[in-house]
Amino acid sequence: MASALCVLLPLALASCEGPFCEDGFNALLQTEQRYLQRKLDASSNLEAFSGNPVMDDVRSAFQALHADGDIIKIDKGPWSSEGYRSYMPPYGEHIEGIQRLRTPGYFAFSGATAGSADLFLAQLEGSTSGAVGGAAGKVVKRVTLDTVLTHAGGFQVSGDLLAIGLEAQCTPMERTFMTCRKQSEVRFYDVSDPLDPKRLGSFIDRPGQSAGAVGIVQQQNGKWLALVGDGDNNNIDMYVQQEDGSWKLSASWNKGELLINAGVSGGYKSYQSMNLILQQDGKIFMVCAARSSMVGGADYFDLFSVQPTGSGRATVTMVASKHVTCHGCDFGAAGAVYVDSSRRLLGYGSSWLPSASATSLPTPGSTIFVNEF
C-alpha cells in the first residue's frame, strides 16, 4: 500500500480560528447560495454525543479488510411487499445505505420510495459483538423520515449519532432529461435506542443542492465535522457545527482536484456512501464504497485522506483501494465500514433486492443479503 502524508483537518471553532476562516472565504460564507445559517436552541448542539472509537492505524486496518464477503441473512419482515419489491430495472425503490450500530446486534438501512424516505432497523440473533458474518436476523422497525424529500441516501452512524441526507426524489425520466429538482437537508438522529430513533433539532439546509451521501466524525477538539456529497460525491461540502448548534460551511471540494498516491489504481468512482474515521494522531480518513460499473463491474472500498488547503478548499487524496466480492448484493446500493475497535475495521455491503450484477445471485424473496468483510 502506498504511503501518504495526512494532516489533521483543523476545522474552525466558534471563534473561527484557523485556515478555514480566511477573510476571502468568510465573504463567501455570507452568500445565500452556499451557506444558510440558522439559530438553533441548545438542544441542537451535538457535543453531548461521543463518536466512534479512534483508530491507531487506519491504513493498516483498511488493508486487513477481507476481500470475500461473509453472508448475513436478514428477513425483511412485513415490509417485503411494501414499495421495496420491484425486481426490474431501474430499481427506483431500493436500499440506499447500510450502517452497523454501536448497540450490539443492530443494523440500519436507508431506503427510498416514491412516497417516503425510510430508515429500517434490523436485529441479529445470537452473538452480536465483533465479527458477525454468518449470523441471521430480521427487520424489526420501519421509520418514515420524510414524505416530501423521499430519497434517503448513504449515511453514517458515529457513536449513537446518525447523520443522513434527504433529497427530492428523481424519477428515471427526470434523470434522463436532466430535470431533477435539487433540494436536500441533512438530519441527525439519536439512535442510542435502535427501536426508538429520535430526531434532533440540528440540521443542514441545502437549497438547490443534493445530498446523496453524508459522513460525520467528531474531531480531536470535540467539534463535529459533516461531509455532504452530491449524487455521486463529485462535489463534497464540509461543515462544522458551531456553539449555537448551527452548521458552518468551511470548505468545498470537486473530484477534479483529486490527488492519487503512486501505486493506487482504479481512480475516482460513483460513490454511494462515505464514512469518516479519526486516527489517534488527529488525521481524518474517508472510506467510500462504489461499484465500478452497474453492468459487469466490481465492488470497491476506496480510502482517502482529507486536509485543508486554505481559502475554503480542501485536499482529498486517494491512498488505497480494495476490490471485494459481495455475494447477493452490490455496492451500487449500499456499502459501509464499521470501527469495531481502535485496531479493527469491518466492512459491509447490501442491497434490498438482488442485482443482476451481483456475485452468487440469490432468488428474489424476503431476505436481505448483507456481506461482512
Short mmCIF file of C-alpha atoms in Angstrom, two decimals:
data_model
loop_
_atom_site.label_atom_id
_atom_site.label_comp_id
_atom_site.label_asym_id
_atom_site.label_seq_id
_atom_site.Cartn_x
_atom_site.Cartn_y
_atom_site.Cartn_z
CA MET A 1 0.00 0.00 0.00
CA ALA A 2 1.34 3.40 -0.92
CA SER A 3 2.10 5.76 1.93
CA ALA A 4 0.66 9.23 2.23
CA LEU A 5 1.13 12.23 4.47
CA CYS A 6 -2.22 13.10 6.03
CA VAL A 7 -2.76 16.28 8.03
CA LEU A 8 -5.41 16.86 10.69
CA LEU A 9 -8.34 18.79 9.36
CA PRO A 10 -8.25 21.72 11.85
CA LEU A 11 -11.77 22.94 11.35
CA ALA A 12 -12.93 26.16 12.92
CA LEU A 13 -14.16 26.65 16.47
CA ALA A 14 -16.91 29.15 17.22
CA SER A 15 -14.23 31.86 17.43
CA CYS A 16 -13.32 30.98 13.84
CA GLU A 17 -9.60 30.36 14.20
CA GLY A 18 -7.54 28.55 11.59
CA PRO A 19 -7.20 28.23 7.79
CA PHE A 20 -10.93 27.85 7.18
CA CYS A 21 -11.58 31.39 8.43
CA GLU A 22 -9.61 33.44 5.94
CA ASP A 23 -11.29 36.73 5.01
CA GLY A 24 -11.92 35.81 1.39
CA PHE A 25 -13.84 32.70 2.29
CA ASN A 26 -15.69 34.42 5.12
CA ALA A 27 -17.26 36.64 2.47
CA LEU A 28 -18.29 33.57 0.51
CA LEU A 29 -19.97 32.14 3.58
CA GLN A 30 -22.40 35.05 3.62
CA THR A 31 -23.97 34.19 0.29
CA GLU A 32 -27.43 32.64 0.31
CA GLN A 33 -26.48 30.01 -2.22
CA ARG A 34 -23.61 28.48 -0.26
CA TYR A 35 -24.50 28.99 3.38
CA LEU A 36 -27.76 29.41 5.27
CA GLN A 37 -27.14 29.87 8.98
CA ARG A 38 -29.99 29.05 11.34
CA LYS A 39 -30.08 29.78 15.07
CA LEU A 40 -30.93 26.62 16.93
CA ASP A 41 -31.59 26.08 20.62
CA ALA A 42 -29.02 24.43 22.90
CA SER A 43 -30.61 21.01 22.46
CA SER A 44 -29.44 21.05 18.84
CA ASN A 45 -25.76 21.03 19.84
CA LEU A 46 -24.26 17.59 19.30
CA GLU A 47 -21.35 17.89 21.72
CA ALA A 48 -23.18 15.62 24.19
CA PHE A 49 -22.59 12.72 21.76
CA SER A 50 -19.36 10.74 21.60
CA GLY A 51 -18.14 9.46 18.26
CA ASN A 52 -16.74 6.13 17.14
CA PRO A 53 -13.54 4.68 18.65
CA VAL A 54 -10.39 6.47 17.49
CA MET A 55 -8.19 4.16 15.41
CA ASP A 56 -4.48 3.54 15.87
CA ASP A 57 -3.66 2.98 12.18
CA VAL A 58 -6.48 3.42 9.66
CA ARG A 59 -4.50 2.32 6.63
CA SER A 60 -3.41 -0.95 8.23
CA ALA A 61 -6.97 -1.67 9.36
CA PHE A 62 -8.25 -0.90 5.86
CA GLN A 63 -5.71 -3.24 4.33
CA ALA A 64 -6.86 -6.02 6.70
CA LEU A 65 -10.46 -5.94 5.42
CA HIS A 66 -11.45 -9.32 3.97
CA ALA A 67 -11.79 -9.42 0.19
CA ASP A 68 -14.55 -12.06 0.17
CA GLY A 69 -17.87 -11.28 1.83
CA ASP A 70 -19.34 -13.44 4.59
CA ILE A 71 -23.13 -13.53 4.21
CA ILE A 72 -25.54 -12.30 6.89
CA LYS A 73 -29.17 -13.12 6.08
CA ILE A 74 -31.80 -10.66 7.31
CA ASP A 75 -35.53 -11.30 6.94
CA LYS A 76 -37.28 -8.22 5.51
CA GLY A 77 -40.36 -8.91 7.64
CA PRO A 78 -43.71 -7.38 6.66
CA TRP A 79 -42.04 -4.71 4.51
CA SER A 80 -41.02 -7.15 1.76
CA SER A 81 -44.22 -6.28 -0.13
CA GLU A 82 -44.36 -2.54 0.58
CA GLY A 83 -42.69 -0.45 -2.11
CA TYR A 84 -39.37 -2.29 -1.94
CA ARG A 85 -40.46 -5.15 -4.14
CA SER A 86 -39.52 -4.27 -7.72
CA TYR A 87 -37.01 -6.67 -9.23
CA MET A 88 -37.00 -4.96 -12.60
CA PRO A 89 -34.72 -2.06 -13.63
CA PRO A 90 -34.33 0.83 -12.95
CA TYR A 91 -34.81 -0.20 -9.30
CA GLY A 92 -36.39 3.09 -8.28
CA GLU A 93 -37.26 1.75 -4.82
CA HIS A 94 -34.36 0.15 -3.03
CA ILE A 95 -31.94 0.27 -0.13
CA GLU A 96 -29.52 3.21 -0.37
CA GLY A 97 -27.27 2.84 2.67
CA ILE A 98 -26.25 0.49 5.46
CA GLN A 99 -24.70 1.07 8.89
CA ARG A 100 -23.91 -1.17 11.83
CA LEU A 101 -25.00 0.48 15.10
CA ARG A 102 -22.97 0.67 18.33
CA THR A 103 -25.81 -1.10 20.16
CA PRO A 104 -24.82 -4.79 19.80
CA GLY A 105 -26.74 -6.73 17.20
CA TYR A 106 -28.38 -3.90 15.26
CA PHE A 107 -28.06 -2.68 11.67
CA ALA A 108 -29.76 0.28 10.00
CA PHE A 109 -30.71 0.61 6.32
CA SER A 110 -31.82 3.75 4.49
CA GLY A 111 -34.37 3.44 1.72
CA ALA A 112 -36.08 5.49 -0.97
CA THR A 113 -39.54 5.09 -2.50
CA ALA A 114 -41.77 7.42 -4.47
CA GLY A 115 -43.76 8.18 -1.33
CA SER A 116 -41.31 8.23 1.56
CA ALA A 117 -37.72 8.20 2.75
CA ASP A 118 -37.30 5.35 5.21
CA LEU A 119 -35.00 4.01 7.89
CA PHE A 120 -35.15 0.28 8.64
CA LEU A 121 -33.75 -1.24 11.84
CA ALA A 122 -32.70 -4.89 11.89
CA GLN A 123 -31.73 -7.07 14.84
CA LEU A 124 -29.40 -10.06 14.66
CA GLU A 125 -29.80 -13.34 16.53
CA GLY A 126 -27.11 -14.94 18.66
CA SER A 127 -23.59 -13.49 19.02
CA THR A 128 -23.67 -9.79 18.23
CA SER A 129 -20.22 -8.42 19.11
CA GLY A 130 -17.09 -8.35 17.00
CA ALA A 131 -17.36 -10.01 13.59
CA VAL A 132 -20.90 -11.26 12.95
CA GLY A 133 -20.55 -12.80 9.49
CA GLY A 134 -22.76 -15.88 9.10
CA ALA A 135 -25.38 -14.58 11.53
CA ALA A 136 -29.07 -14.12 10.78
CA GLY A 137 -31.67 -11.58 11.82
CA LYS A 138 -34.77 -9.66 10.80
CA VAL A 139 -36.05 -6.14 10.23
CA VAL A 140 -37.90 -5.10 13.39
CA LYS A 141 -38.84 -1.49 12.69
CA ARG A 142 -39.51 0.91 9.84
CA VAL A 143 -39.30 4.67 10.44
CA THR A 144 -40.63 7.11 7.83
CA LEU A 145 -38.22 10.05 7.77
CA ASP A 146 -40.00 12.29 5.26
CA THR A 147 -42.75 12.22 2.64
CA VAL A 148 -41.52 15.22 0.61
CA LEU A 149 -37.76 14.68 0.50
CA THR A 150 -38.18 10.99 -0.25
CA HIS A 151 -34.67 9.97 -1.27
CA ALA A 152 -32.64 8.88 1.77
CA GLY A 153 -29.06 8.30 0.64
CA GLY A 154 -25.81 6.92 2.02
CA PHE A 155 -25.45 7.77 5.71
CA GLN A 156 -23.18 7.27 8.71
CA VAL A 157 -23.58 6.43 12.38
CA SER A 158 -20.84 7.65 14.73
CA GLY A 159 -21.35 6.57 18.32
CA ASP A 160 -25.10 6.95 18.80
CA LEU A 161 -25.40 9.83 16.32
CA LEU A 162 -26.89 9.12 12.90
CA ALA A 163 -26.47 11.65 10.06
CA ILE A 164 -28.44 11.22 6.85
CA GLY A 165 -29.20 13.28 3.76
CA LEU A 166 -32.76 13.51 2.44
CA GLU A 167 -33.26 14.67 -1.15
CA ALA A 168 -36.06 15.42 -3.54
CA GLN A 169 -36.72 12.18 -5.42
CA CYS A 170 -35.69 11.99 -9.08
CA THR A 171 -37.52 9.68 -11.46
CA PRO A 172 -35.68 7.81 -14.25
CA MET A 173 -37.41 10.09 -16.79
CA GLU A 174 -36.30 13.25 -14.95
CA ARG A 175 -32.78 11.89 -14.71
CA THR A 176 -32.72 11.15 -18.44
CA PHE A 177 -33.75 14.71 -19.36
CA MET A 178 -31.72 16.30 -16.52
CA THR A 179 -34.77 17.90 -14.93
CA CYS A 180 -34.31 16.61 -11.38
CA ARG A 181 -35.30 19.09 -8.67
CA LYS A 182 -32.35 19.77 -6.35
CA GLN A 183 -33.35 20.25 -2.74
CA SER A 184 -31.93 18.48 0.29
CA GLU A 185 -31.48 18.52 4.03
CA VAL A 186 -29.08 16.70 6.35
CA ARG A 187 -30.75 15.48 9.54
CA PHE A 188 -29.42 14.00 12.74
CA TYR A 189 -30.92 11.29 14.94
CA ASP A 190 -30.16 9.79 18.35
CA VAL A 191 -30.08 6.01 17.84
CA SER A 192 -28.97 5.01 21.35
CA ASP A 193 -32.28 3.10 21.43
CA PRO A 194 -32.44 1.48 17.97
CA LEU A 195 -36.16 0.83 18.32
CA ASP A 196 -36.88 4.50 19.02
CA PRO A 197 -34.69 6.80 16.88
CA LYS A 198 -35.13 10.41 17.99
CA ARG A 199 -34.79 13.27 15.52
CA LEU A 200 -32.60 16.09 16.84
CA GLY A 201 -33.10 19.80 16.26
CA SER A 202 -29.80 20.13 14.38
CA PHE A 203 -29.88 20.06 10.58
CA ILE A 204 -28.12 21.37 7.48
CA ASP A 205 -30.33 23.01 4.87
CA ARG A 206 -29.12 22.69 1.25
CA PRO A 207 -31.47 24.61 -1.10
CA GLY A 208 -30.65 23.95 -4.73
CA GLN A 209 -28.26 21.12 -3.84
CA SER A 210 -28.40 17.35 -3.41
CA ALA A 211 -27.10 15.22 -0.53
CA GLY A 212 -26.54 11.74 -1.90
CA ALA A 213 -24.08 10.72 0.82
CA VAL A 214 -23.20 12.04 4.28
CA GLY A 215 -20.25 11.28 6.56
CA ILE A 216 -19.61 12.53 10.11
CA VAL A 217 -16.76 12.43 12.59
CA GLN A 218 -16.01 14.01 15.96
CA GLN A 219 -12.61 15.70 15.78
CA GLN A 220 -9.97 15.86 18.47
CA ASN A 221 -11.24 19.31 19.51
CA GLY A 222 -14.70 17.82 20.14
CA LYS A 223 -16.30 19.60 17.19
CA TRP A 224 -18.43 17.57 14.79
CA LEU A 225 -17.47 17.61 11.12
CA ALA A 226 -20.02 16.64 8.44
CA LEU A 227 -19.15 15.94 4.81
CA VAL A 228 -22.01 16.10 2.32
CA GLY A 229 -21.67 14.85 -1.25
CA ASP A 230 -23.86 15.33 -4.28
CA GLY A 231 -25.40 12.39 -6.14
CA ASP A 232 -22.12 10.61 -6.84
CA ASN A 233 -19.82 12.53 -4.50
CA ASN A 234 -18.43 14.51 -7.42
CA ASN A 235 -18.60 17.56 -5.14
CA ILE A 236 -18.21 17.49 -1.37
CA ASP A 237 -19.05 20.27 1.10
CA MET A 238 -17.54 20.27 4.60
CA TYR A 239 -19.46 21.69 7.56
CA VAL A 240 -18.52 22.28 11.21
CA GLN A 241 -21.13 22.63 13.95
CA GLN A 242 -20.99 25.88 15.89
CA GLU A 243 -21.64 26.61 19.56
CA ASP A 244 -25.27 27.61 18.88
CA GLY A 245 -25.97 24.33 17.08
CA SER A 246 -25.89 25.77 13.55
CA TRP A 247 -23.55 24.46 10.85
CA LYS A 248 -20.93 26.50 9.02
CA LEU A 249 -19.71 25.61 5.54
CA SER A 250 -15.94 25.54 5.97
CA ALA A 251 -14.61 24.08 2.73
CA SER A 252 -15.66 22.55 -0.58
CA TRP A 253 -14.00 20.12 -2.98
CA ASN A 254 -14.52 18.85 -6.53
CA LYS A 255 -13.34 15.48 -7.90
CA GLY A 256 -11.24 17.32 -10.48
CA GLU A 257 -8.95 18.28 -7.56
CA LEU A 258 -8.36 14.65 -6.54
CA LEU A 259 -4.80 13.57 -5.75
CA ILE A 260 -3.86 9.89 -6.06
CA ASN A 261 -0.89 8.27 -4.34
CA ALA A 262 1.61 6.45 -6.51
CA GLY A 263 0.70 2.80 -6.93
CA VAL A 264 -3.04 3.26 -6.28
CA SER A 265 -5.16 2.21 -9.26
CA GLY A 266 -8.84 2.48 -10.13
CA GLY A 267 -9.41 6.22 -9.91
CA TYR A 268 -12.43 8.08 -8.56
CA LYS A 269 -15.81 6.32 -8.88
CA SER A 270 -19.54 6.95 -8.50
CA TYR A 271 -19.75 6.64 -4.72
CA GLN A 272 -22.89 5.73 -2.84
CA SER A 273 -21.52 6.35 0.66
CA MET A 274 -18.68 7.93 2.60
CA ASN A 275 -17.65 7.10 6.17
CA LEU A 276 -15.22 9.27 8.15
CA ILE A 277 -12.67 7.84 10.59
CA LEU A 278 -10.48 9.63 13.12
CA GLN A 279 -6.95 8.36 13.74
CA GLN A 280 -5.14 8.66 17.08
CA ASP A 281 -2.81 11.38 15.78
CA GLY A 282 -5.76 13.50 14.67
CA LYS A 283 -5.67 12.63 10.96
CA ILE A 284 -9.01 12.18 9.24
CA PHE A 285 -9.70 9.46 6.69
CA MET A 286 -12.71 8.76 4.49
CA VAL A 287 -13.83 5.35 3.18
CA CYS A 288 -16.15 5.38 0.16
CA ALA A 289 -17.96 2.42 -1.40
CA ALA A 290 -18.86 2.02 -5.07
CA ARG A 291 -19.45 -0.41 -7.90
CA SER A 292 -17.14 0.34 -10.82
CA SER A 293 -19.93 -0.32 -13.34
CA MET A 294 -23.53 -1.46 -12.93
CA VAL A 295 -23.01 -3.92 -15.79
CA GLY A 296 -20.07 -6.27 -15.39
CA GLY A 297 -18.45 -4.10 -12.74
CA ALA A 298 -16.81 -4.90 -9.41
CA ASP A 299 -17.22 -3.65 -5.84
CA TYR A 300 -14.61 -1.45 -4.16
CA PHE A 301 -13.83 0.20 -0.87
CA ASP A 302 -11.62 3.25 -1.51
CA LEU A 303 -9.64 5.04 1.21
CA PHE A 304 -8.92 8.78 1.17
CA SER A 305 -7.18 11.29 3.41
CA VAL A 306 -8.66 14.79 3.87
CA GLN A 307 -6.82 18.02 4.74
CA PRO A 308 -7.35 21.78 4.32
CA THR A 309 -5.61 23.97 1.76
CA GLY A 310 -6.99 27.35 2.83
CA SER A 311 -9.31 29.78 1.03
CA GLY A 312 -12.26 27.46 1.53
CA ARG A 313 -10.84 24.48 -0.34
CA ALA A 314 -9.57 21.09 0.80
CA THR A 315 -7.25 18.36 -0.41
CA VAL A 316 -8.62 14.84 -0.83
CA THR A 317 -6.04 12.16 -1.60
CA MET A 318 -6.82 8.59 -2.64
CA VAL A 319 -4.41 6.47 -0.61
CA ALA A 320 -5.69 2.90 -1.11
CA SER A 321 -8.32 0.81 -2.92
CA LYS A 322 -9.64 -2.67 -2.12
CA HIS A 323 -11.59 -4.87 -4.53
CA VAL A 324 -14.09 -7.08 -2.70
CA THR A 325 -16.61 -9.74 -3.71
CA CYS A 326 -20.16 -9.15 -2.48
CA HIS A 327 -22.42 -12.23 -2.57
CA GLY A 328 -26.07 -11.45 -3.29
CA CYS A 329 -25.54 -7.70 -3.14
CA ASP A 330 -23.50 -4.92 -4.69
CA PHE A 331 -22.09 -1.54 -3.74
CA GLY A 332 -24.28 0.18 -6.30
CA ALA A 333 -26.83 0.06 -3.49
CA ALA A 334 -25.11 0.11 -0.10
CA GLY A 335 -21.60 -0.19 1.31
CA ALA A 336 -20.06 0.98 4.59
CA VAL A 337 -17.37 0.41 7.21
CA TYR A 338 -17.69 -0.01 10.99
CA VAL A 339 -15.00 0.88 13.53
CA ASP A 340 -15.08 -2.24 15.69
CA SER A 341 -12.17 -1.14 17.88
CA SER A 342 -9.06 1.04 17.81
CA ARG A 343 -7.38 -1.66 15.69
CA ARG A 344 -10.11 -3.34 13.65
CA LEU A 345 -12.30 -2.11 10.83
CA LEU A 346 -15.17 -4.18 9.41
CA GLY A 347 -16.81 -3.61 6.04
CA TYR A 348 -20.43 -4.18 4.99
CA GLY A 349 -22.36 -4.30 1.75
CA SER A 350 -26.01 -4.93 0.96
CA SER A 351 -28.95 -4.38 -1.33
CA TRP A 352 -32.63 -4.79 -0.61
CA LEU A 353 -33.09 -6.62 -3.86
CA PRO A 354 -30.52 -8.77 -5.68
CA SER A 355 -28.87 -7.09 -8.62
CA ALA A 356 -28.10 -8.91 -11.85
CA SER A 357 -24.52 -7.67 -11.47
CA ALA A 358 -24.10 -9.23 -8.01
CA THR A 359 -22.00 -12.35 -7.48
CA SER A 360 -23.84 -15.55 -6.49
CA LEU A 361 -27.25 -14.11 -7.34
CA PRO A 362 -29.85 -15.42 -4.87
CA THR A 363 -33.51 -15.91 -5.63
CA PRO A 364 -35.54 -12.72 -5.07
CA GLY A 365 -37.63 -13.04 -1.95
CA SER A 366 -37.89 -11.95 1.65
CA THR A 367 -34.17 -11.91 2.53
CA ILE A 368 -31.67 -9.05 2.63
CA PHE A 369 -28.21 -10.38 1.84
CA VAL A 370 -25.68 -8.38 3.89
CA ASN A 371 -21.97 -9.15 3.47
CA GLU A 372 -19.28 -8.61 6.10
CA PHE A 373 -15.67 -8.06 5.04
#
